[in-house]
């Protein structure tokens, strides 16, 4: 009976044009729109070389750290070059800034950098941030040098070898840089957030399939449900075979989305494909359980249930950042509880963790959270199914 009902449910789902649209066609259409809308954003927002000026006074000439750093940041041979620098006096720098030929200028005074700009923007922020980084490195060198000299004096060594101290300090700085590693994936850009939420949306849209199969097993929703209710067949077998068939169709739709985005749209999901697939499978289970839950708990017609499921999914996508990337961070900061129970956010957050962190702790937290979410909804749903009784059919 299990195999027979599984086969019957599978045919019913595949032959439904509406279900095929939401499961297979709609995610592909949305993925295409995302690609057309966002494919060139990263390239268009790439930073150009920033024109700045530096007051070439004696203090700057004598500061090797600032000179070396800005020389490297403006070196034409450097592929990560940030600045095009004009070394001049203060009056000329002010004139260049007034004529909008530079975005700002730097002047060293008493060992402290002073930046002058005439407006705020991304280029000005980059200039300020780079200067702050150089200033912090300069302070580090100064403090380490003083500590090394202090050690020499305490040990009673009057003839201090400054070259040796400089080498020690330089080695410590290089070691500190080596210990700082970039754990994020270089291929990651914020446009990927849209594709992550699209995958999460597809996982939850699979709930439409499970909702339809459960409705067909309910006596107050379909003729098949009436026959199931009065038949001697084990109802658990009917429900489990139907749900398994809907899960299989859901996985097929998700697989098609992955194949389309990877081989047609050339979306780069990184090197953690097995973990992405695992998270997607667990996310699909969450969508499946949500569909079962809505089908059992809500006492309304099938169209109303479908509308509620779609609305719930899209609301979850909204809080997870599909319609505005900053919305996810606003929600996480101000109402974190919402995204803690939002399955769409659990899926997208699991994807982020694969790129932003060098451990899988957060990834597994999201996987476990999705499993708990699914288990709770399925438990409530089956308890509701057991309590359902009908005075007449």
Short mmCIF file of C-alpha atoms in Angstrom, two decimals, residues 69-374:
data_model
loop_
_atom_site.label_atom_id
_atom_site.label_comp_id
_atom_site.label_asym_id
_atom_site.label_seq_id
_atom_site.Cartn_x
_atom_site.Cartn_y
_atom_site.Cartn_z
CA UNK A 69 52.65 52.72 3.58
CA UNK A 70 51.38 55.43 1.25
CA UNK A 71 54.06 54.60 -1.33
CA UNK A 72 52.79 51.04 -1.41
CA UNK A 73 49.13 52.08 -1.54
CA UNK A 74 49.85 54.35 -4.51
CA UNK A 75 52.34 52.10 -6.34
CA UNK A 76 51.25 51.66 -9.96
CA UNK A 77 52.62 48.10 -9.90
CA UNK A 78 50.35 47.21 -6.97
CA UNK A 79 47.16 45.49 -8.21
CA UNK A 80 45.41 46.61 -5.00
CA UNK A 81 46.42 50.22 -5.50
CA UNK A 82 44.08 52.64 -3.73
CA UNK A 83 45.46 56.15 -4.15
CA UNK A 84 46.94 58.55 -6.62
CA UNK A 85 48.93 60.93 -4.43
CA UNK A 86 49.98 64.52 -4.99
CA UNK A 87 52.76 65.62 -2.61
CA UNK A 88 52.49 69.36 -2.11
CA UNK A 89 52.18 72.17 0.43
CA UNK A 90 49.05 73.00 2.41
CA UNK A 91 47.94 75.99 0.31
CA UNK A 92 48.13 74.01 -2.92
CA UNK A 93 46.32 71.06 -1.31
CA UNK A 94 43.47 73.33 -0.20
CA UNK A 95 43.17 74.66 -3.75
CA UNK A 96 43.10 71.15 -5.22
CA UNK A 97 40.38 70.19 -2.75
CA UNK A 98 38.37 73.28 -3.60
CA UNK A 99 38.64 72.46 -7.31
CA UNK A 100 37.49 68.87 -6.63
CA UNK A 101 40.71 67.46 -8.05
CA UNK A 102 41.27 65.51 -4.83
CA UNK A 103 38.85 64.11 -2.24
CA UNK A 104 40.99 65.19 0.72
CA UNK A 105 44.51 65.71 2.01
CA UNK A 106 46.62 64.49 4.91
CA UNK A 107 48.90 66.50 7.16
CA UNK A 108 51.07 65.12 9.94
CA UNK A 109 51.22 67.35 13.01
CA UNK A 110 53.09 66.34 16.17
CA UNK A 111 52.97 62.71 15.10
CA UNK A 112 49.20 62.75 14.57
CA UNK A 113 47.50 62.54 11.17
CA UNK A 114 44.96 65.22 10.32
CA UNK A 115 42.66 64.62 7.35
CA UNK A 116 40.80 67.46 5.61
CA UNK A 117 37.83 66.73 3.35
CA UNK A 118 35.00 68.88 1.98
CA UNK A 119 32.26 66.22 1.88
CA UNK A 120 31.46 62.69 3.01
CA UNK A 121 31.45 59.65 0.76
CA UNK A 122 32.87 56.18 0.17
CA UNK A 123 36.23 57.48 -1.10
CA UNK A 124 36.61 59.75 1.91
CA UNK A 125 35.79 56.84 4.23
CA UNK A 126 38.41 54.64 2.56
CA UNK A 127 41.00 57.42 2.90
CA UNK A 128 40.17 57.88 6.58
CA UNK A 129 40.18 54.14 7.29
CA UNK A 130 43.55 53.59 5.54
CA UNK A 131 45.09 56.46 7.50
CA UNK A 132 43.76 55.07 10.78
CA UNK A 133 45.27 51.67 9.99
CA UNK A 134 48.66 53.25 9.27
CA UNK A 135 48.40 55.30 12.48
CA UNK A 136 47.68 52.17 14.52
CA UNK A 137 50.67 50.41 12.96
CA UNK A 138 52.84 53.43 13.74
CA UNK A 139 51.73 53.40 17.38
CA UNK A 140 52.41 49.66 17.54
CA UNK A 141 55.95 50.14 16.25
CA UNK A 142 56.53 52.99 18.70
CA UNK A 143 55.29 51.00 21.70
CA UNK A 144 57.18 47.84 20.76
CA UNK A 145 60.37 49.81 20.18
CA UNK A 146 60.08 51.49 23.57
CA UNK A 147 59.54 48.10 25.23
CA UNK A 148 62.59 46.62 23.51
CA UNK A 149 64.76 49.59 24.47
CA UNK A 150 63.47 49.40 28.05
CA UNK A 151 64.45 45.72 28.21
CA UNK A 152 67.97 46.55 27.03
CA UNK A 153 68.34 49.31 29.64
CA UNK A 154 67.03 47.10 32.46
CA UNK A 155 69.52 44.39 31.52
CA UNK A 156 72.32 46.96 31.91
CA UNK A 157 73.20 47.09 28.24
CA UNK A 158 74.31 50.65 27.46
CA UNK A 159 75.35 50.01 23.86
CA UNK A 160 71.91 49.49 22.38
CA UNK A 161 71.77 47.87 18.93
CA UNK A 162 68.94 49.83 17.32
CA UNK A 163 69.16 47.87 14.07
CA UNK A 164 68.54 44.66 16.01
CA UNK A 165 65.58 46.26 17.80
CA UNK A 166 64.14 47.40 14.49
CA UNK A 167 64.44 43.88 13.07
CA UNK A 168 62.76 42.38 16.16
CA UNK A 169 59.90 44.86 15.98
CA UNK A 170 59.49 44.29 12.24
CA UNK A 171 59.40 40.52 12.80
CA UNK A 172 56.74 40.86 15.53
CA UNK A 173 54.56 42.99 13.25
CA UNK A 174 54.90 40.51 10.39
CA UNK A 175 54.00 37.63 12.73
CA UNK A 176 50.91 39.47 13.89
CA UNK A 177 49.85 40.00 10.27
CA UNK A 178 50.44 36.32 9.49
CA UNK A 179 48.26 35.24 12.41
CA UNK A 180 45.39 37.35 11.09
CA UNK A 181 43.79 35.29 8.35
CA UNK A 182 40.91 36.06 6.07
CA UNK A 183 38.35 33.34 6.68
CA UNK A 184 35.78 34.73 4.28
CA UNK A 185 35.41 33.41 0.76
CA UNK A 186 36.88 35.77 -1.83
CA UNK A 187 34.09 34.95 -4.22
CA UNK A 188 31.45 36.15 -1.76
CA UNK A 189 29.67 39.40 -2.49
CA UNK A 190 26.44 40.76 -1.09
CA UNK A 191 24.55 39.88 -4.30
CA UNK A 192 24.85 36.25 -3.18
CA UNK A 193 22.48 37.07 -0.31
CA UNK A 194 19.69 37.32 -2.89
CA UNK A 195 20.44 33.83 -4.20
CA UNK A 196 20.68 32.43 -0.66
CA UNK A 197 17.24 33.77 0.20
CA UNK A 198 15.99 32.42 -3.14
CA UNK A 199 17.17 28.93 -2.15
CA UNK A 200 15.54 29.34 1.26
CA UNK A 201 12.31 30.52 -0.39
CA UNK A 202 12.34 27.48 -2.69
CA UNK A 203 12.83 25.20 0.32
CA UNK A 204 9.78 26.67 2.04
CA UNK A 205 7.67 26.78 -1.12
CA UNK A 206 7.99 23.01 -1.11
CA UNK A 207 5.54 23.19 1.76
CA UNK A 208 2.82 23.71 -0.83
CA UNK A 209 3.42 20.14 -1.99
CA UNK A 210 3.15 18.61 1.46
CA UNK A 211 0.12 20.78 2.22
CA UNK A 212 -1.65 19.46 -0.88
CA UNK A 213 -0.87 15.83 -0.02
CA UNK A 214 -2.13 16.27 3.54
CA UNK A 215 -5.29 17.99 2.31
CA UNK A 216 -5.96 14.96 0.11
CA UNK A 217 -5.85 12.80 3.23
CA UNK A 218 -8.27 14.95 5.23
CA UNK A 219 -11.93 13.96 5.08
CA UNK A 220 -13.14 17.57 5.17
CA UNK A 221 -10.85 18.63 2.30
CA UNK A 222 -11.17 16.02 -0.49
CA UNK A 223 -13.02 12.96 -1.72
CA UNK A 224 -9.84 10.94 -1.34
CA UNK A 225 -9.68 12.05 2.29
CA UNK A 226 -13.20 10.71 2.86
CA UNK A 227 -12.19 7.33 1.45
CA UNK A 228 -9.00 7.28 3.53
CA UNK A 229 -10.95 8.07 6.72
CA UNK A 230 -13.36 5.15 6.33
CA UNK A 231 -10.89 2.66 4.88
CA UNK A 232 -9.15 0.04 7.07
CA UNK A 233 -5.77 1.10 5.68
CA UNK A 234 -3.22 2.37 8.17
CA UNK A 235 -3.49 6.17 7.89
CA UNK A 236 0.14 6.64 8.97
CA UNK A 237 1.23 4.66 5.93
CA UNK A 238 -0.90 6.84 3.64
CA UNK A 239 0.40 10.08 5.13
CA UNK A 240 4.06 9.05 5.26
CA UNK A 241 4.06 7.80 1.65
CA UNK A 242 2.34 11.02 0.49
CA UNK A 243 4.75 13.25 2.39
CA UNK A 244 7.75 11.31 1.06
CA UNK A 245 6.48 11.77 -2.50
CA UNK A 246 6.09 15.52 -1.96
CA UNK A 247 9.61 15.72 -0.48
CA UNK A 248 11.02 13.94 -3.54
CA UNK A 249 9.34 16.43 -5.90
CA UNK A 250 10.56 19.28 -3.73
CA UNK A 251 14.16 18.04 -3.92
CA UNK A 252 13.82 17.72 -7.69
CA UNK A 253 12.75 21.37 -7.94
CA UNK A 254 15.60 22.48 -5.70
CA UNK A 255 18.11 20.45 -7.74
CA UNK A 256 16.87 22.08 -10.93
CA UNK A 257 17.38 25.51 -9.34
CA UNK A 258 20.96 24.64 -8.37
CA UNK A 259 21.77 23.28 -11.83
CA UNK A 260 20.28 26.35 -13.52
CA UNK A 261 22.06 28.90 -11.33
CA UNK A 262 25.42 27.09 -11.43
CA UNK A 263 25.64 26.08 -15.11
CA UNK A 264 23.47 28.71 -16.81
CA UNK A 265 23.73 31.81 -14.61
CA UNK A 266 27.27 30.90 -13.46
CA UNK A 267 26.56 31.59 -9.79
CA UNK A 268 29.56 30.65 -7.64
CA UNK A 269 28.46 28.96 -4.40
CA UNK A 270 32.05 28.39 -3.29
CA UNK A 271 33.81 25.18 -2.35
CA UNK A 272 31.40 23.94 0.33
CA UNK A 273 28.87 22.41 -2.05
CA UNK A 274 28.24 19.26 0.08
CA UNK A 275 27.43 21.39 3.13
CA UNK A 276 25.23 23.68 1.03
CA UNK A 277 23.32 20.65 -0.27
CA UNK A 278 22.92 19.29 3.27
CA UNK A 279 21.57 22.62 4.51
CA UNK A 280 19.20 22.78 1.55
CA UNK A 281 17.88 19.28 2.29
CA UNK A 282 17.27 20.18 5.93
CA UNK A 283 15.70 23.48 4.83
CA UNK A 284 13.39 21.54 2.51
CA UNK A 285 12.35 19.41 5.47
CA UNK A 286 11.49 22.61 7.33
CA UNK A 287 9.36 23.75 4.39
CA UNK A 288 7.70 20.35 4.27
CA UNK A 289 6.84 20.50 7.98
CA UNK A 290 5.48 24.04 7.62
CA UNK A 291 3.13 22.87 4.86
CA UNK A 292 1.91 19.95 6.97
CA UNK A 293 1.40 22.23 9.96
CA UNK A 294 -0.70 24.75 8.02
CA UNK A 295 -2.74 21.99 6.37
CA UNK A 296 -3.62 20.38 9.71
CA UNK A 297 -3.98 23.35 12.06
CA UNK A 298 -5.88 25.81 9.86
CA UNK A 299 -9.53 25.08 9.28
CA UNK A 300 -10.05 26.74 5.90
CA UNK A 301 -10.12 25.89 2.21
CA UNK A 302 -7.07 24.94 0.17
CA UNK A 303 -6.68 28.32 -1.56
CA UNK A 304 -6.67 30.15 1.77
CA UNK A 305 -4.06 27.75 3.17
CA UNK A 306 -1.89 28.23 0.06
CA UNK A 307 -2.14 32.00 0.40
CA UNK A 308 -1.15 31.85 4.06
CA UNK A 309 1.82 29.60 3.31
CA UNK A 310 3.07 31.90 0.52
CA UNK A 311 2.55 35.00 2.68
CA UNK A 312 4.43 33.39 5.60
CA UNK A 313 7.30 32.41 3.31
CA UNK A 314 7.58 35.85 1.72
CA UNK A 315 7.47 37.54 5.14
CA UNK A 316 10.31 35.29 6.25
CA UNK A 317 12.24 36.20 3.08
CA UNK A 318 11.66 39.89 3.83
CA UNK A 319 13.18 39.63 7.31
CA UNK A 320 16.03 37.49 5.92
CA UNK A 321 17.04 40.19 3.43
CA UNK A 322 15.57 39.22 0.04
CA UNK A 323 13.95 42.61 -0.61
CA UNK A 324 16.63 44.69 1.06
CA UNK A 325 19.91 43.37 2.37
CA UNK A 326 19.99 45.77 5.31
CA UNK A 327 16.65 44.43 6.57
CA UNK A 328 18.32 41.28 7.87
CA UNK A 329 20.78 43.28 9.94
CA UNK A 330 18.08 45.63 11.21
CA UNK A 331 16.01 42.65 12.31
CA UNK A 332 18.99 40.88 13.90
CA UNK A 333 19.87 44.02 15.84
CA UNK A 334 16.44 45.24 16.96
CA UNK A 335 14.17 42.17 17.06
CA UNK A 336 16.55 39.16 16.99
CA UNK A 337 13.81 36.81 18.22
CA UNK A 338 12.06 37.09 14.84
CA UNK A 339 15.00 35.70 12.89
CA UNK A 340 15.72 33.12 15.59
CA UNK A 341 12.45 31.39 14.69
CA UNK A 342 12.48 32.35 11.01
CA UNK A 343 13.39 29.24 8.95
CA UNK A 344 14.34 31.38 5.94
CA UNK A 345 16.88 33.21 8.10
CA UNK A 346 18.19 29.93 9.52
CA UNK A 347 18.95 28.73 5.99
CA UNK A 348 20.55 31.98 4.77
CA UNK A 349 22.49 32.39 8.01
CA UNK A 350 23.82 28.87 7.57
CA UNK A 351 25.09 29.84 4.12
CA UNK A 352 26.77 32.99 5.49
CA UNK A 353 28.54 30.99 8.18
CA UNK A 354 30.27 28.86 5.55
CA UNK A 355 31.99 32.00 4.22
CA UNK A 356 32.45 34.33 7.17
CA UNK A 357 33.74 31.88 9.80
CA UNK A 358 36.65 29.46 9.90
CA UNK A 359 34.66 26.96 11.99
CA UNK A 360 31.37 25.20 11.32
CA UNK A 361 29.88 25.87 14.76
CA UNK A 362 27.36 28.42 13.55
CA UNK A 363 26.53 26.32 10.50
CA UNK A 364 25.63 23.32 12.64
CA UNK A 365 23.63 25.53 15.00
CA UNK A 366 21.45 26.55 12.05
CA UNK A 367 21.12 22.96 10.83
CA UNK A 368 20.09 21.78 14.29
CA UNK A 369 17.70 24.73 14.66
CA UNK A 370 15.99 23.76 11.38
CA UNK A 371 15.68 20.15 12.53
CA UNK A 372 14.16 21.27 15.83
CA UNK A 373 11.80 23.60 13.97
CA UNK A 374 10.72 20.73 11.71
#
